[in-house]
XYZ file of C-alpha atoms in Angstrom:
573
model
C 0.000 0.000 0.000
C 1.400 3.379 -0.925
C 1.851 5.982 1.772
C -1.211 8.010 2.774
C -2.109 10.638 5.307
C -5.038 10.454 7.729
C -5.682 13.708 9.593
C -8.010 13.686 12.622
C -9.108 17.029 14.018
C -10.903 16.569 17.330
C -12.827 19.304 19.117
C -14.565 18.469 22.386
C -16.267 20.529 25.095
C -16.828 19.720 28.791
C -18.760 21.314 31.649
C -19.034 20.496 35.354
C -21.299 21.142 38.322
C -24.891 22.035 37.711
C -24.607 21.587 33.963
C -23.570 17.950 33.993
C -26.580 17.058 31.864
C -25.394 19.228 28.988
C -25.012 17.134 25.835
C -21.520 17.744 24.422
C -20.741 18.102 20.705
C -17.765 16.217 19.303
C -16.501 16.803 15.740
C -14.073 14.484 14.031
C -12.675 15.817 10.727
C -10.962 13.301 8.462
C -8.747 14.059 5.512
C -7.284 11.161 3.508
C -4.726 11.638 0.753
C -2.329 9.395 -1.107
C -4.385 6.181 -0.986
C -4.207 4.867 -4.572
C -7.033 3.201 -6.458
C -6.871 -0.516 -7.038
C -7.901 -1.996 -10.399
C -9.389 -5.487 -10.284
C -9.539 -7.926 -13.150
C -11.869 -10.816 -13.726
C -10.945 -14.422 -14.411
C -10.944 -13.820 -18.189
C -8.943 -10.605 -18.139
C -11.911 -8.248 -18.368
C -11.855 -5.046 -16.324
C -14.450 -4.882 -13.548
C -15.398 -2.118 -11.120
C -12.161 -0.872 -9.531
C -11.609 -1.416 -5.842
C -10.669 1.314 -3.431
C -9.221 1.961 0.006
C -11.404 3.059 2.887
C -10.881 4.294 6.432
C -13.323 3.567 9.271
C -13.176 5.596 12.496
C -14.926 4.558 15.721
C -14.847 6.445 19.055
C -15.208 4.204 22.093
C -17.781 5.118 24.706
C -19.959 7.166 22.342
C -22.878 6.119 20.145
C -21.390 4.117 17.329
C -21.091 6.176 14.193
C -19.123 4.709 11.321
C -17.954 6.746 8.320
C -15.832 5.845 5.354
C -13.410 8.053 3.516
C -13.268 6.589 0.023
C -10.412 6.907 -2.375
C -10.181 5.453 -5.867
C -13.466 6.098 -7.696
C -12.690 9.771 -8.237
C -9.566 11.861 -8.527
C -10.848 14.349 -5.960
C -9.900 14.406 -2.287
C -12.702 13.366 0.025
C -13.284 15.126 3.343
C -15.748 13.594 5.809
C -17.136 15.282 8.921
C -18.117 13.131 11.910
C -20.540 14.618 14.441
C -21.157 12.737 17.687
C -23.959 13.850 20.010
C -23.768 12.264 23.461
C -22.084 12.678 26.814
C -18.950 14.682 27.344
C -15.792 13.263 25.891
C -14.052 13.804 29.219
C -16.789 11.973 31.102
C -16.238 8.821 29.053
C -13.908 6.337 30.576
C -10.841 5.628 28.474
C -12.080 7.313 25.255
C -10.208 5.854 22.330
C -10.325 6.425 18.600
C -9.998 3.268 16.551
C -8.719 3.739 13.003
C -9.161 0.840 10.568
C -7.730 0.872 7.068
C -9.165 -1.701 4.682
C -9.653 -2.209 0.965
C -12.832 -3.019 -0.898
C -12.435 -5.393 -3.794
C -14.448 -5.805 -6.960
C -17.041 -7.936 -5.144
C -17.465 -5.217 -2.459
C -15.816 -7.418 0.158
C -13.734 -5.821 2.880
C -10.080 -6.809 2.941
C -8.429 -5.641 6.161
C -5.088 -3.925 5.781
C -4.265 -2.447 9.200
C -5.843 -0.834 12.242
C -4.775 1.295 15.199
C -6.280 2.474 18.478
C -5.360 5.969 19.625
C -5.994 6.540 23.367
C -6.930 10.186 23.569
C -6.971 10.014 27.393
C -3.195 9.815 27.398
C -3.041 13.102 25.455
C -5.176 15.104 27.894
C -3.799 17.865 30.067
C -0.617 18.070 27.985
C 0.328 21.478 26.695
C 3.114 20.334 24.422
C 2.885 18.392 21.194
C 3.132 14.631 21.555
C 4.333 12.279 18.859
C 3.709 8.553 18.833
C 4.394 5.744 16.406
C 2.113 2.679 16.388
C 3.192 -0.450 14.577
C 0.390 -2.295 12.757
C 0.337 -5.771 11.242
C 1.688 -6.088 7.723
C 4.552 -3.649 8.251
C 2.264 -0.576 8.441
C 3.189 2.235 10.832
C 0.818 4.920 12.122
C 2.621 8.129 13.124
C 0.487 10.338 15.379
C 1.163 13.992 16.232
C -1.171 15.704 18.722
C -1.324 19.496 18.920
C -3.304 21.494 21.497
C -4.890 24.837 20.820
C -3.190 26.519 23.755
C -6.414 27.871 25.304
C -6.310 28.508 29.064
C -9.985 27.652 29.508
C -10.102 24.094 30.787
C -13.785 23.808 29.996
C -13.168 24.193 26.271
C -10.200 22.306 24.877
C -9.228 21.823 21.247
C -6.904 19.085 20.060
C -5.502 18.356 16.602
C -4.297 14.813 15.972
C -2.445 14.042 12.707
C -1.889 10.398 11.776
C 0.363 9.263 8.937
C -0.105 5.686 7.737
C 2.803 4.247 5.738
C 4.471 0.945 4.913
C 7.900 0.401 6.369
C 10.437 1.140 3.605
C 13.531 3.249 3.272
C 11.996 5.902 1.031
C 8.696 5.959 2.909
C 10.467 6.158 6.262
C 12.555 9.098 5.076
C 9.502 10.913 3.733
C 7.597 10.167 6.937
C 10.462 11.424 9.080
C 10.664 14.591 7.035
C 6.904 15.139 7.361
C 7.066 14.517 11.124
C 9.903 16.998 11.448
C 7.967 19.650 9.581
C 4.880 18.912 11.663
C 6.912 19.156 14.831
C 8.344 22.520 13.781
C 4.868 23.766 12.945
C 3.544 22.533 16.285
C 6.404 24.021 18.251
C 5.582 27.398 16.760
C 2.236 27.290 18.538
C 3.674 26.000 21.830
C 6.262 28.779 22.138
C 3.559 31.197 23.118
C 2.473 28.909 25.954
C 6.077 28.600 27.219
C 6.532 32.384 27.186
C 3.826 32.727 29.850
C 4.412 29.860 32.323
C 3.597 31.972 35.330
C 0.141 32.814 34.046
C -0.623 29.121 33.444
C 0.470 28.139 36.962
C -1.620 30.890 38.522
C -4.622 29.762 36.499
C -4.160 26.177 37.832
C -3.872 27.368 41.462
C -7.063 29.383 41.344
C -8.963 26.842 39.281
C -11.032 25.522 42.169
C -11.930 28.994 43.375
C -13.290 30.035 40.003
C -15.622 27.072 39.429
C -18.717 29.056 40.370
C -17.780 31.878 38.036
C -17.107 29.400 35.238
C -20.507 27.800 35.824
C -22.193 31.153 35.435
C -20.183 31.854 32.320
C -21.047 28.413 30.961
C -24.737 29.055 31.635
C -24.587 32.383 29.839
C -22.685 30.827 27.003
C -25.247 27.998 26.825
C -28.107 30.506 26.551
C -26.191 32.416 23.925
C -25.531 29.236 21.903
C -29.205 28.269 22.101
C -30.291 31.705 20.892
C -27.803 31.543 18.029
C -29.024 28.049 17.128
C -32.656 29.245 17.066
C -31.717 32.220 14.872
C -29.747 30.008 12.494
C -32.618 27.543 12.228
C -34.994 30.387 11.378
C -32.687 31.765 8.680
C -31.079 28.902 6.769
C -31.217 26.008 9.287
C -27.455 25.264 9.156
C -26.087 22.015 10.469
C -24.418 21.620 13.825
C -21.159 21.167 11.967
C -21.455 24.649 10.440
C -22.265 26.197 13.849
C -19.217 24.572 15.431
C -16.959 25.514 12.549
C -18.058 29.159 12.874
C -17.155 29.058 16.586
C -13.787 27.537 15.724
C -12.947 30.074 13.015
C -10.987 32.347 15.321
C -8.865 29.508 16.718
C -8.426 27.875 13.311
C -7.226 31.155 11.839
C -4.487 31.372 14.474
C -3.372 27.832 13.723
C -3.454 28.455 9.962
C -1.344 31.579 10.359
C 1.194 29.572 12.355
C 1.401 26.785 9.821
C 1.133 28.367 6.329
C 4.091 26.470 4.943
C 2.693 23.167 6.207
C -0.679 23.909 4.623
C 0.967 24.730 1.297
C 3.015 21.545 1.469
C -0.062 19.455 2.237
C -1.974 21.152 -0.596
C 0.865 20.479 -3.038
C 1.132 16.846 -1.917
C -2.633 16.431 -2.234
C -2.633 17.917 -5.746
C 0.315 15.729 -6.758
C -1.366 12.597 -5.429
C -4.613 13.554 -7.182
C -2.816 14.068 -10.492
C -0.968 10.780 -10.035
C -4.216 8.917 -9.403
C -5.784 10.547 -12.454
C -2.818 9.604 -14.630
C -2.891 6.019 -13.330
C -6.598 5.704 -14.059
C -6.174 7.168 -17.534
C -3.167 4.919 -18.176
C -5.165 1.864 -17.093
C -8.062 2.857 -19.347
C -5.697 3.454 -22.274
C -4.044 0.086 -21.721
C -7.423 -1.644 -21.670
C -8.418 0.159 -24.834
C -5.144 -0.809 -26.541
C -5.627 -4.421 -25.444
C -9.136 -4.459 -26.884
C -7.988 -2.904 -30.156
C -5.128 -5.393 -30.436
C -7.579 -8.248 -29.894
C -9.884 -6.885 -32.583
C -6.939 -6.427 -34.946
C -5.817 -10.017 -34.445
C -9.366 -11.271 -35.076
C -9.617 -9.172 -38.241
C -6.259 -10.419 -39.535
C -7.277 -14.003 -38.855
C -10.548 -13.477 -40.740
C -8.672 -11.928 -43.669
C -6.302 -14.899 -43.826
C -9.232 -17.349 -43.851
C -10.972 -15.405 -46.626
C -7.802 -15.304 -48.734
C -7.373 -19.061 -48.351
C -10.997 -19.692 -49.379
C -10.591 -17.386 -52.384
C -7.441 -19.211 -53.534
C -9.176 -22.562 -53.175
C -12.139 -21.323 -55.225
C -9.845 -20.085 -58.033
C -8.095 -23.464 -58.128
C -11.432 -25.261 -58.436
C -12.504 -22.962 -61.272
C -9.277 -23.595 -63.179
C -9.584 -27.347 -62.701
C -13.197 -27.371 -63.913
C -12.361 -25.198 -66.918
C -9.531 -27.534 -67.938
C -11.820 -30.545 -67.644
C -14.505 -28.830 -69.686
C -12.106 -27.760 -72.435
C -10.621 -31.257 -72.653
C -14.071 -32.877 -73.024
C -15.357 -30.349 -75.577
C -12.293 -30.363 -77.865
C -13.313 -33.588 -79.614
C -16.899 -32.473 -80.304
C -15.871 -28.968 -81.323
C -13.449 -30.157 -84.016
C -16.203 -32.074 -85.809
C -18.781 -29.300 -85.849
C -16.428 -26.349 -86.445
C -16.060 -26.818 -90.236
C -19.797 -27.100 -90.919
C -20.725 -24.098 -88.796
C -17.950 -22.014 -90.371
C -19.197 -22.779 -93.892
C -22.767 -21.818 -92.991
C -21.580 -18.560 -91.476
C -19.564 -17.658 -94.594
C -22.541 -18.299 -96.873
C -24.804 -16.146 -94.720
C -22.254 -13.342 -94.716
C -22.056 -13.347 -98.536
C -25.846 -13.172 -98.824
C -26.060 -10.242 -96.444
C -23.287 -8.373 -98.274
C -25.118 -8.765 -101.606
C -28.367 -7.478 -100.107
C -26.544 -4.509 -98.593
C -24.966 -3.542 -101.939
C -28.326 -3.719 -103.707
C -30.050 -1.589 -101.075
C -27.234 0.987 -101.183
C -27.521 1.385 -104.972
C -31.301 1.713 -104.831
C -31.070 4.331 -102.083
C -28.542 6.400 -104.056
C -30.818 6.460 -107.142
C -33.831 7.556 -105.104
C -31.788 10.257 -103.398
C -30.589 11.669 -106.728
C -34.147 11.835 -108.086
C -35.361 13.675 -105.004
C -32.492 16.172 -105.182
C -33.344 16.932 -108.844
C -36.952 17.676 -107.919
C -35.819 19.945 -105.053
C -33.456 21.913 -107.327
C -36.239 22.463 -109.888
C -38.551 23.754 -107.176
C -35.853 26.145 -105.899
C -35.430 27.628 -109.408
C -39.162 28.166 -109.720
C -39.299 29.894 -106.322
C -36.431 32.230 -107.290
C -38.205 33.156 -110.551
C -41.392 33.951 -108.680
C -39.479 36.132 -106.205
C -37.823 38.096 -109.009
C -41.138 38.622 -110.767
C -42.702 39.765 -107.499
C -39.917 42.326 -106.903
C -40.318 43.682 -110.454
C -44.061 44.003 -109.943
C -43.469 45.925 -106.682
C -41.069 48.295 -108.462
C -43.549 48.907 -111.276
C -46.279 49.592 -108.756
C -44.047 52.109 -106.959
C -43.140 53.860 -110.239
C -46.758 54.025 -111.297
C -47.773 55.415 -107.906
C -45.074 58.116 -108.090
C -46.039 58.973 -111.649
C -49.676 59.168 -110.639
C -48.839 61.596 -107.832
C -46.754 63.733 -110.180
C -49.538 63.851 -112.762
C -52.095 64.778 -110.119
C -49.835 67.565 -108.842
C -49.286 68.887 -112.393
C -52.992 68.775 -113.075
C -53.719 70.759 -109.934
C -51.042 73.328 -110.808
C -52.292 73.655 -114.369
C -55.847 74.307 -113.257
C -54.824 76.953 -110.712
C -52.226 78.641 -112.953
C -54.667 79.329 -115.782
C -56.916 81.327 -113.489
C -54.132 83.478 -112.109
C -52.161 84.193 -115.267
C -53.861 87.457 -116.154
C -53.759 88.797 -112.591
C -50.079 87.938 -112.251
C -49.133 89.689 -115.479
C -50.982 92.820 -114.355
C -49.290 92.830 -111.005
C -45.852 92.409 -112.627
C -46.406 95.387 -114.894
C -47.507 97.622 -112.049
C -44.700 96.645 -109.709
C -42.067 99.386 -109.305
C -38.530 98.926 -110.479
C -37.268 98.904 -106.935
C -38.841 95.478 -106.421
C -36.174 93.971 -108.616
C -33.551 94.834 -106.071
C -35.635 93.269 -103.298
C -35.583 89.870 -105.036
C -31.896 89.598 -104.414
C -31.296 87.465 -101.320
C -28.098 85.926 -99.991
C -27.193 82.601 -98.365
C -26.301 82.773 -94.690
C -24.348 80.025 -92.848
C -25.870 78.599 -89.697
C -23.152 78.691 -87.037
C -25.276 77.628 -84.086
C -24.386 74.115 -82.861
C -27.322 72.243 -81.387
C -26.897 69.239 -79.033
C -27.021 65.741 -80.459
C -30.411 64.096 -79.843
C -30.563 60.684 -78.130
C -31.663 58.728 -81.253
C -30.466 57.939 -84.808
C -31.646 58.634 -88.366
C -33.986 55.618 -88.336
C -35.994 56.962 -85.403
C -39.676 57.923 -85.710
C -38.817 61.610 -85.101
C -36.639 61.834 -88.239
C -39.266 59.945 -90.261
C -41.902 62.450 -89.165
C -39.723 65.399 -90.315
C -39.049 63.812 -93.737
C -42.703 63.036 -94.437
C -43.669 66.517 -93.261
C -41.235 67.944 -95.803
C -42.791 66.008 -98.745
C -45.281 63.168 -99.160
C -43.306 61.831 -102.150
C -41.972 58.425 -101.133
C -39.132 58.390 -103.658
C -37.832 61.769 -102.489
C -38.019 60.667 -98.916
C -36.097 57.456 -99.724
C -33.454 59.364 -101.677
C -32.929 61.948 -98.919
C -32.802 59.229 -96.256
C -30.148 57.251 -98.178
C -28.092 60.446 -98.682
C -28.263 61.290 -94.958
C -27.337 57.715 -93.982
C -24.325 57.711 -96.329
C -23.063 61.049 -95.006
C -23.608 60.118 -91.339
C -21.697 56.816 -91.678
C -18.832 56.652 -89.156
C -16.516 54.626 -91.433
C -13.666 56.423 -93.177
C -14.533 55.090 -96.623
C -14.366 57.510 -99.544
C -17.675 58.537 -101.064
C -18.422 57.419 -104.653
C -17.440 59.800 -107.465
C -21.029 60.302 -108.610
C -22.260 60.861 -105.041
C -23.592 64.443 -104.591
C -21.894 66.355 -101.762
C -24.874 68.571 -101.013
C -28.652 68.849 -101.101
C -30.936 71.884 -101.217
C -34.409 71.945 -99.733
C -36.397 74.982 -100.982
C -39.281 76.774 -99.325
C -39.325 75.078 -95.957
C -41.861 76.171 -93.352
C -40.377 77.381 -90.046
C -41.213 74.179 -88.153
C -39.668 71.932 -90.845
C -36.568 74.146 -91.010
C -36.153 74.042 -87.233
C -36.558 70.271 -87.271
C -33.749 69.847 -89.797
C -31.455 72.290 -87.944
C -31.995 70.896 -84.413
C -32.406 67.157 -85.078
C -31.048 66.038 -88.471
C -27.951 68.268 -88.769
C -26.575 67.315 -85.256
C -26.878 63.639 -86.228
C -24.828 64.330 -89.379
C -22.183 66.176 -87.378
C -21.830 63.238 -84.973
C -19.285 61.532 -87.283
C -15.705 62.900 -87.451
C -14.649 62.214 -91.038
C -16.608 64.972 -92.817
C -17.492 68.579 -92.090
C -21.136 69.620 -92.430
C -21.903 73.184 -93.639
C -25.467 74.490 -93.467
C -26.683 77.637 -95.287
C -30.138 79.190 -95.261
C -31.786 82.098 -97.021
C -35.098 83.731 -96.404
C -37.370 85.295 -99.015
C -37.932 89.071 -98.998
C -40.724 89.374 -101.571
C -44.100 87.875 -101.954
C -44.165 86.937 -105.667
C -42.192 84.298 -107.534
C -42.373 82.929 -111.017
C -42.298 79.237 -111.741
C -40.754 78.123 -114.991
C -42.005 74.778 -116.216
C -41.096 72.738 -119.274
C -43.641 70.348 -120.665
C -42.870 68.301 -123.772
C -40.077 70.652 -124.852
C -42.376 73.666 -124.673
C -41.640 76.424 -122.238
C -44.623 77.771 -120.368
C -44.380 80.691 -117.994
C -46.704 80.498 -115.039
C -46.907 83.021 -112.266
C -47.905 82.117 -108.750
C -48.133 84.246 -105.668
C -46.366 82.979 -102.539
C -46.389 84.219 -99.028
C -42.684 83.470 -98.643
C -41.869 85.748 -95.785
C -42.132 82.672 -93.561
C -40.308 80.196 -95.862
C -36.603 79.405 -95.948
C -34.315 77.579 -98.357
C -31.954 75.070 -96.698
C -28.691 73.866 -98.212
C -26.600 71.112 -96.610
C -23.081 70.254 -97.862
C -20.689 67.519 -96.759
C -16.980 68.319 -97.180
C -14.331 65.633 -96.454
C -11.778 66.622 -93.846
């Protein structure tokens, strides 16, 4: 068994005289560290519930209360509080504390390891620390160190008993001796204060009998005060008797903790180290079990693979043997029937090839005939399309000629009625009117913004048809505008006119050409566009018409003060 530490903190209270019936409160505080967990294995190697060490404490003369401090199932340190309600500890004859250390196996059976009986009566009335070593069976030694609180009040005594359980070995003995030395130094630190005042202790012993009555009164007051505090605690949170006693011991425990800080740190470090060691051992045991299981599974899998490979090889050998037997038995029959079947197959192949050649020739002839019919139909369709286009052109020419004849007829009918009046007006007109007929071309220098559309837009079409209803003129002017507005840098044809002139435009048509059409022409960068306009200053003009090589002079009165001639020229850059 590895070394472990069992710490027993005993606090007991006594009273005498009229308060002999007072039920004392005894608290035993156990702290066990360093007892390792035991791992049990079944008969077949399987891991069962791990065993653990346990400590049982029994106080003689008091109602039997048994507690266990377990170690092994968890990596934490277990602290158990033992509360004994009964008669005073000092009133019990030969009060002893029996400590039993045993181990519980996988079947929950107790296996005794060692035990010790600590007579607390021998430690009473001693102001200095006492150290004892108790040898147990199995080479286990219990080292006990008793430390008193140093209080002068005999009615309330506090004792700390530390027991170290270890197996007799060189390393364990050295560690135990070192721990006892440190404990002794820590205990001596608390006893120095008692040695510094020996006179006060002796005087307190001499007048002890005289002060019994005063102590009884103080005990009675303290009893009432404890009962009131207990009632208040029950009303608030109902704490346990252990918590009440611990609160009363806080002041004394603080003094002891301040005296032994290094010992507390050492015990804390040892406890943490033992906890970590137990955790590592448990994890290592679990990992080993897991590795053992995985190795077992791996061996089973490899064995299965070997069996399967052997069965596969045996099956392949059987297949080869059967195939050889089958080939040997069928060779004789196959040789006899091979020639006849081969001849039949060759004859069938020749027949199929002849049928295929015949079908191919027939299909080619039919395809050629169909292609000839399709070509003839295509020629007829092209002829019909050409005739249709010619008919459309003739219709357009006839429509234009009809419009021209209607316009000439209307002009001829109106001119005959106004001829005499026009001649009279020309004769009466003063000579100064001749100078007024002179008008000059003026270049339009105003640059209008480019509209967000092109020459094929409905706006441009509206302007062209407002200028003239003649479809051929509109088509000619549109083609000229499109050719000039082209963005490519190709040279214009030699016979292409570089300018057009639009006479007698109303103000709205003129503004439409200047603000919409001309900016679209100037959008390209390869040609410069020059625009000139002139406005009429008189009200009478003479139209000169030629009909069938005969010159006829017709006069017509215009209100041309609102009409403008427009000339557009395109000059290459």
